[in-house]
Short mmCIF file of C-alpha atoms and ligand atoms in Angstrom, two decimals:
data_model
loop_
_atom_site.label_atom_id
_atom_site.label_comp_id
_atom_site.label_asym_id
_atom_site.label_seq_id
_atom_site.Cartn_x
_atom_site.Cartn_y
_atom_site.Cartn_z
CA UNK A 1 -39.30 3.87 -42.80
CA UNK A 2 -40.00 1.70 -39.49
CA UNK A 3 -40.29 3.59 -36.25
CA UNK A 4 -37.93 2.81 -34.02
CA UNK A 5 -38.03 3.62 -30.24
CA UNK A 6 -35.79 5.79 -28.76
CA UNK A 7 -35.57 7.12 -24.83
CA UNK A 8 -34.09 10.41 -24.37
CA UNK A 9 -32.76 11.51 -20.90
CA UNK A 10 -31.10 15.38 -19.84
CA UNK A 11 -28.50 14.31 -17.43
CA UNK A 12 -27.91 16.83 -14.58
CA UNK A 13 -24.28 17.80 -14.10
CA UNK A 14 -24.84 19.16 -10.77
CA UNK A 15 -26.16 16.05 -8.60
CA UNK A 16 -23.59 13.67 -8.19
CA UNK A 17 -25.71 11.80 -5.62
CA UNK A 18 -28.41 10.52 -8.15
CA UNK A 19 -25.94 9.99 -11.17
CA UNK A 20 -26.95 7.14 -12.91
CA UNK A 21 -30.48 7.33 -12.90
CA UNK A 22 -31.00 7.93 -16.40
CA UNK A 23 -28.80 4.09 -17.33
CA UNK A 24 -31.30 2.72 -14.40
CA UNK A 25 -34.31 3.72 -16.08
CA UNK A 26 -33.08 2.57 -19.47
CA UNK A 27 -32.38 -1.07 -17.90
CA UNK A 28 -36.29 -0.70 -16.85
CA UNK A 29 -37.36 0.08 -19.80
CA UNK A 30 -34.94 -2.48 -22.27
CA UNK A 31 -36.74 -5.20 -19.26
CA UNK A 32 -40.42 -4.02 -20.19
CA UNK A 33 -40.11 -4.61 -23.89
CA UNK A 34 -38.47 -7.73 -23.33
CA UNK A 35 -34.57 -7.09 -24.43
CA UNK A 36 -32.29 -9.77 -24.11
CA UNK A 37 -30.43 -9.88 -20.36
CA UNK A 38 -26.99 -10.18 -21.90
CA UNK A 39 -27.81 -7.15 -23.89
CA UNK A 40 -29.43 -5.21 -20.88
CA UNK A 41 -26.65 -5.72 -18.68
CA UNK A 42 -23.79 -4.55 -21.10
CA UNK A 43 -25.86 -1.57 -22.38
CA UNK A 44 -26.48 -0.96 -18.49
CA UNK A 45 -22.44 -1.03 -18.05
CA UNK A 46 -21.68 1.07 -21.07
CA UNK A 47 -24.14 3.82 -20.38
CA UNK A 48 -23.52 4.08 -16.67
CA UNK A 49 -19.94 4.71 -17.54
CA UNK A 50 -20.76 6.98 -20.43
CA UNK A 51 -23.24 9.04 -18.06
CA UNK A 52 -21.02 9.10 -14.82
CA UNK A 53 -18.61 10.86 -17.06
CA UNK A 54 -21.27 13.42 -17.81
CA UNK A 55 -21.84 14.03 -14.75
CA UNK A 56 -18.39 14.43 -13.05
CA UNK A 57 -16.43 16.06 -16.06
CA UNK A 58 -18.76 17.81 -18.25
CA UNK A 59 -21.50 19.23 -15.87
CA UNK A 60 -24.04 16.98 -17.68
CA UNK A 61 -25.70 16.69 -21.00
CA UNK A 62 -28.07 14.61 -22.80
CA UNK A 63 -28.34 11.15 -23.56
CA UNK A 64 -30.01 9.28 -25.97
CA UNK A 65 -30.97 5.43 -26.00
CA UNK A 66 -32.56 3.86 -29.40
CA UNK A 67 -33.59 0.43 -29.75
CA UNK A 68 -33.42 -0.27 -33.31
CA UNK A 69 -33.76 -4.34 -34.96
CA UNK A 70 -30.01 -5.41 -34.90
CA UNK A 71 -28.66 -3.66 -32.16
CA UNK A 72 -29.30 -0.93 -29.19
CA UNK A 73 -27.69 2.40 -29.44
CA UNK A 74 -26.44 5.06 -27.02
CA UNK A 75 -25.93 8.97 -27.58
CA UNK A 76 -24.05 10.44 -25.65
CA UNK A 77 -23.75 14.57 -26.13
CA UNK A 78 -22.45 17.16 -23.69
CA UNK A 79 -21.02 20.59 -23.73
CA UNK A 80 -17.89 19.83 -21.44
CA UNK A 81 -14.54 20.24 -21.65
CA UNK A 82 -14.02 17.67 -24.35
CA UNK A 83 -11.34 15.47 -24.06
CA UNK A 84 -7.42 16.33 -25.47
CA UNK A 85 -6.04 12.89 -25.85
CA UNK A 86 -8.69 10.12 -26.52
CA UNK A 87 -6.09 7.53 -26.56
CA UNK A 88 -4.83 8.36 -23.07
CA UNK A 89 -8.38 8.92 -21.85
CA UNK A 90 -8.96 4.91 -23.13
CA UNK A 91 -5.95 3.46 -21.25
CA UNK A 92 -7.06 1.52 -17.51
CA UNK A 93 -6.48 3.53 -15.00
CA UNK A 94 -6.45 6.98 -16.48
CA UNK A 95 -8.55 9.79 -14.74
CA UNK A 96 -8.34 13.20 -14.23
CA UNK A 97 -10.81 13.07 -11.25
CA UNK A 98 -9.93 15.36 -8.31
CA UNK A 99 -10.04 13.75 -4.47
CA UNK A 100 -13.45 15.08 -4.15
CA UNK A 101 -15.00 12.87 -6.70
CA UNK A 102 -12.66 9.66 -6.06
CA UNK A 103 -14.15 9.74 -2.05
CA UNK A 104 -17.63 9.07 -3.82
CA UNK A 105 -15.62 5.73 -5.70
CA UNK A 106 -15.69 7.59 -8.85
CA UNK A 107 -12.57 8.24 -10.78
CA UNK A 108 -10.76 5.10 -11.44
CA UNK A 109 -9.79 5.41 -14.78
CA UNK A 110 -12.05 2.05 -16.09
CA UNK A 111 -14.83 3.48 -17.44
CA UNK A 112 -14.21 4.07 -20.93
CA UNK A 113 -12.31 0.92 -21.05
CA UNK A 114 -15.46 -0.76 -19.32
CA UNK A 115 -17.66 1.16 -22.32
CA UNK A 116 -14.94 -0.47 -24.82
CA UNK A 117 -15.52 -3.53 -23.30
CA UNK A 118 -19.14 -3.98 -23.10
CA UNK A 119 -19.75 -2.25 -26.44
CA UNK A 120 -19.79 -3.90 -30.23
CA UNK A 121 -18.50 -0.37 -31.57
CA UNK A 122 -17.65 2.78 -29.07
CA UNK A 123 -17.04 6.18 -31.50
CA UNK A 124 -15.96 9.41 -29.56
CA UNK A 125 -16.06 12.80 -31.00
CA UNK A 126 -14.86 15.51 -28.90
CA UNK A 127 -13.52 18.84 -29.37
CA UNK A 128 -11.35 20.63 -26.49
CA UNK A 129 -13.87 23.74 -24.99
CA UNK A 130 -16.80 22.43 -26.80
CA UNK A 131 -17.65 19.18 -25.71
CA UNK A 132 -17.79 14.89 -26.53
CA UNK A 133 -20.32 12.93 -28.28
CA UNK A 134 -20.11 9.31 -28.17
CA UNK A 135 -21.66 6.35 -29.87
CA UNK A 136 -22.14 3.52 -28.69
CA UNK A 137 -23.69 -0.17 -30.28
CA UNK A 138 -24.50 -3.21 -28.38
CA UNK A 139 -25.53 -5.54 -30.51
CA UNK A 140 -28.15 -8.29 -29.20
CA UNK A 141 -26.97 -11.95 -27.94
CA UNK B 1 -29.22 -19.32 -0.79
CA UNK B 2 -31.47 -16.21 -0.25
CA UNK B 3 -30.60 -13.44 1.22
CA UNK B 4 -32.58 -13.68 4.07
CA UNK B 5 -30.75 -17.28 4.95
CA UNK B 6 -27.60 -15.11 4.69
CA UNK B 7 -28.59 -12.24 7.10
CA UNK B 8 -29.02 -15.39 9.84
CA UNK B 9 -26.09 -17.62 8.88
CA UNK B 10 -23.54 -14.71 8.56
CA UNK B 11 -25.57 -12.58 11.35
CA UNK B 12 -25.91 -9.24 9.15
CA UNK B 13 -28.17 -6.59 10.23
CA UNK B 14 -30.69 -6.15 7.53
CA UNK B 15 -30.77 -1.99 6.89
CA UNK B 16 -33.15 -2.26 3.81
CA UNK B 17 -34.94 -5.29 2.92
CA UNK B 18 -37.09 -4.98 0.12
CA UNK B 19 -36.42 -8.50 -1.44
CA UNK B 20 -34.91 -10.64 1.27
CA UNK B 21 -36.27 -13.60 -1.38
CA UNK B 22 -33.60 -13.31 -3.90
CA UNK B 23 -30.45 -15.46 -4.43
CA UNK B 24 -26.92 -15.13 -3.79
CA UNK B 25 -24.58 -17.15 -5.67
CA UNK B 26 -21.15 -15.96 -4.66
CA UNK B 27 -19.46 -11.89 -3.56
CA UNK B 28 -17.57 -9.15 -5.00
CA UNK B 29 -15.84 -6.92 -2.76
CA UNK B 30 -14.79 -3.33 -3.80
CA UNK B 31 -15.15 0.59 -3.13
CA UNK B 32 -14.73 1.83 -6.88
CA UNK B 33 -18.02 1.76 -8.62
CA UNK B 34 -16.14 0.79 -11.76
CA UNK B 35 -14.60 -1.57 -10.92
CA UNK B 36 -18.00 -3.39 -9.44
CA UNK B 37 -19.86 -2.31 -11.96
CA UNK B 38 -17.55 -4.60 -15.06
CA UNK B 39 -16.33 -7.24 -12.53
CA UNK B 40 -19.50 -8.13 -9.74
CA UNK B 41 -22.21 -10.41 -11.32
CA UNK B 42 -25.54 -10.84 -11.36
CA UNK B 43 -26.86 -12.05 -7.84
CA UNK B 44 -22.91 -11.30 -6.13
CA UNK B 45 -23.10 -10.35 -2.65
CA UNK B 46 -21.13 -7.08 -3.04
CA UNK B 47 -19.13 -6.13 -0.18
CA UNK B 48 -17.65 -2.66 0.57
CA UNK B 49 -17.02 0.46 2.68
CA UNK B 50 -18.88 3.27 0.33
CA UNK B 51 -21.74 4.30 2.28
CA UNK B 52 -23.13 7.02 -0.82
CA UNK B 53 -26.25 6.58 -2.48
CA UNK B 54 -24.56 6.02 -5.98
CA UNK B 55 -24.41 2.37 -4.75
CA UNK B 56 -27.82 1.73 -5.03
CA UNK B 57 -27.34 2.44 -8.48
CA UNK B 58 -24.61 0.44 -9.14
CA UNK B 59 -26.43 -2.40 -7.26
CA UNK B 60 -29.50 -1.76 -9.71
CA UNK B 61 -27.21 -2.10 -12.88
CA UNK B 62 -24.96 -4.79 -11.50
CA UNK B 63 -27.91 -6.74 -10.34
CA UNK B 64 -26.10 -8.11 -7.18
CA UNK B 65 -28.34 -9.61 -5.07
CA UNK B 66 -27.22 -7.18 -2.07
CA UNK B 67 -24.68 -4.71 -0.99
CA UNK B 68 -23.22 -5.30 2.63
CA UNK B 69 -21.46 -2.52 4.44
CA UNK B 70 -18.81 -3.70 6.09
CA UNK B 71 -16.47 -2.00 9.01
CA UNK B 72 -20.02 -1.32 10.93
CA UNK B 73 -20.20 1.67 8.54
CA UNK B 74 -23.51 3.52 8.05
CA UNK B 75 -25.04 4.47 4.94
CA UNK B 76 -25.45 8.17 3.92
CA UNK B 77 -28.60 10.17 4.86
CA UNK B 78 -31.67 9.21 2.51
CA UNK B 79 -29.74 5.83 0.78
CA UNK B 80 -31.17 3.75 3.26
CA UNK B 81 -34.51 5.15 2.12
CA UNK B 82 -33.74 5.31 -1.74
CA UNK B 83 -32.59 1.39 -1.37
CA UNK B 84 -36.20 0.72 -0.41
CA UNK B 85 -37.49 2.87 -3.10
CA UNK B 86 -35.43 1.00 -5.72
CA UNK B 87 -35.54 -2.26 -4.39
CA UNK B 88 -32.05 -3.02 -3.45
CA UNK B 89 -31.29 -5.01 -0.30
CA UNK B 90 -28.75 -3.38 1.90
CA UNK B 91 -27.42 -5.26 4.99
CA UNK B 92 -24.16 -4.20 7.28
CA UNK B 93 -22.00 -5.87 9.82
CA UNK B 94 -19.40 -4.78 11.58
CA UNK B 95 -16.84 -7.14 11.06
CA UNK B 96 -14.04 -6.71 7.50
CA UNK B 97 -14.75 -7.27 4.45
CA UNK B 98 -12.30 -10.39 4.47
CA UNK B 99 -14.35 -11.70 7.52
CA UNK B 100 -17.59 -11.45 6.09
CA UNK B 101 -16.52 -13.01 2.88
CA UNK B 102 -15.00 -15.93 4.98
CA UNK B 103 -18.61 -16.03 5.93
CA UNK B 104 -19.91 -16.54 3.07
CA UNK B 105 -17.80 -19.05 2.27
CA UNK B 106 -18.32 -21.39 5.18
CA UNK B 107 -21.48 -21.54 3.63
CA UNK B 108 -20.88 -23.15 0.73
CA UNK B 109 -21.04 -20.08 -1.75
N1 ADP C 201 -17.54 13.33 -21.25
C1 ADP C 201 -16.27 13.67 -20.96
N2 ADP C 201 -15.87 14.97 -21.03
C2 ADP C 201 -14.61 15.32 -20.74
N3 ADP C 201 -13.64 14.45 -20.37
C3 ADP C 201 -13.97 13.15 -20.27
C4 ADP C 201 -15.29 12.70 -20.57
N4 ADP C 201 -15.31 11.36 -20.41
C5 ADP C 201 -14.07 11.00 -20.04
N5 ADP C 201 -13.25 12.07 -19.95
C6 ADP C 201 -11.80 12.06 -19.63
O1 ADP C 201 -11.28 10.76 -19.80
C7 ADP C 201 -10.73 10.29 -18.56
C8 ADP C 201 -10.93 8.80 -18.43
O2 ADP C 201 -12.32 8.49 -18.32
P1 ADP C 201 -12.76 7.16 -17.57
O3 ADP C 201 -12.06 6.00 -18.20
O4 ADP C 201 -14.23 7.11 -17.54
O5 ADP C 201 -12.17 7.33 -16.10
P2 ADP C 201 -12.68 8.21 -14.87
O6 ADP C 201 -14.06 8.71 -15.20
O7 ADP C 201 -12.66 7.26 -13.74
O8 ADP C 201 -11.72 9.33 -14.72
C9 ADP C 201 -11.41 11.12 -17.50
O9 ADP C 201 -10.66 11.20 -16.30
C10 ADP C 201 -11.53 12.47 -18.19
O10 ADP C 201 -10.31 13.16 -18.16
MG1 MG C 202 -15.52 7.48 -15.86
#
């Protein structure tokens, strides 16, 4: 079997102020080993989105990023509320954000849609009161 | 155009200015980090009144070539020092959002 790299992050649920850092070390890293910027800037997009939501509705969780030959995966796993209706959840504009997070510019319903977007194949698994995984491919230009 | 041409031509105030080499090729102008995040590209100007340090991250995944605060606001304690740290260029002006973009404009972007 060929070894395939993969970058694991824990993403802290209680510092909104430096969400994100986990997606902007993965850009770093998909730069150093010489990724495609197409490909860096749509996995950048999807996992931003993907660990935002983390962040502001789950209280964090972990994320996983492997690079394998065809295409560049993200794991998403948290222990949050999980999420009732996943076809609501997908529609623009959809968010149950409170006024607190919306004054940071969170909470504007387009970030599952942006992962949808940016993504060759988005899977979500999530059970109300135990949490969401989600899958995500991007598959190189 | 760099950025550093556009901090004269537009008179900006420069607040961080790790990279005043880079290139700006257009703007973006928005407060909801999603939004910026799918719709600004690479080497945008992005315009916009959110003054928290989650734009510096936005403006490291977006890869615009600067944010500019506009409405004279002032960033958050410690972004102005974490914009340095990740090399993002952060200018502000006091004028709108629309007048800085007319700005822009007027120069040829
Ligand atoms: N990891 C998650 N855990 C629980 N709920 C989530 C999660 N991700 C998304 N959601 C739900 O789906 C909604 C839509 O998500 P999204 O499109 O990213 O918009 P926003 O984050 O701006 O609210 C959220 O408001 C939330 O209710
Ligand atoms: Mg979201």
């Amino acid at each position: 079997m060929q070894e395939h790299l993969v970058f694991r992050f824990e993403v802290n649920g209680e510092d909104f102020t430096s969400a994100g850092q986990a997606s902007v070390q993965v850009k770093k890293n998909l730069r150093q080993i010489g990724i495609d910027p197409e490909t860096i800037r749509r996995v950048s997009i999807a996992m931003y989105e993907g660990e935002i939501n983390m962040v502001i509705h789950a209280g964090g969780g972990i994320a996983e990023v492997g690079v394998y030959d065809e295409y560049i995966e993200i794991v998403l796993d948290d222990h949050g509320p999980g999420i009732s209706d996943i076809d609501k959840a997908m529609q623009e504009g959809y968010s149950t954000a409170s006024d607190n997070i919306r004054s940071l510019g969170f909470g504007a319903g387009m970030g599952l849609p942006n992962m949808k977007k940016n993504t060759d194949s988005l899977e979500i698994f999530s059970t109300v009161g135990v949490g969401t995984k989600i899958v995500m491919r991007v598959n190189y230009k | 155009m760099t950025v550093e041409q556009l901090i004269k031509a537009a008179d900006l105030k420069p607040i961080a200015l790790p990279h005043p080499e880079r290139e700006l090729d257009g703007a973006y102008i928005g407060d909801l980090l999603s939004w910026v995040m799918g719709r600004a590209r690479e080497n945008n100007a992005w315009i916009t009144i959110m003054s928290n340090s989650n734009i510096i991250a936005v403006a490291t995944l977006a890869d615009v070539s600067c944010i500019i605060l506009a409405e004279g606001v002032s960033p958050d304690g410690g972004v102005t020092e974490t914009a340095m740290a990740r090399g993002v260029n952060l200018l502000s002006s006091d004028k709108s959002a629309y007048e800085i973009a007319r700005e822009i404009s007027k120069l040829g972007l």
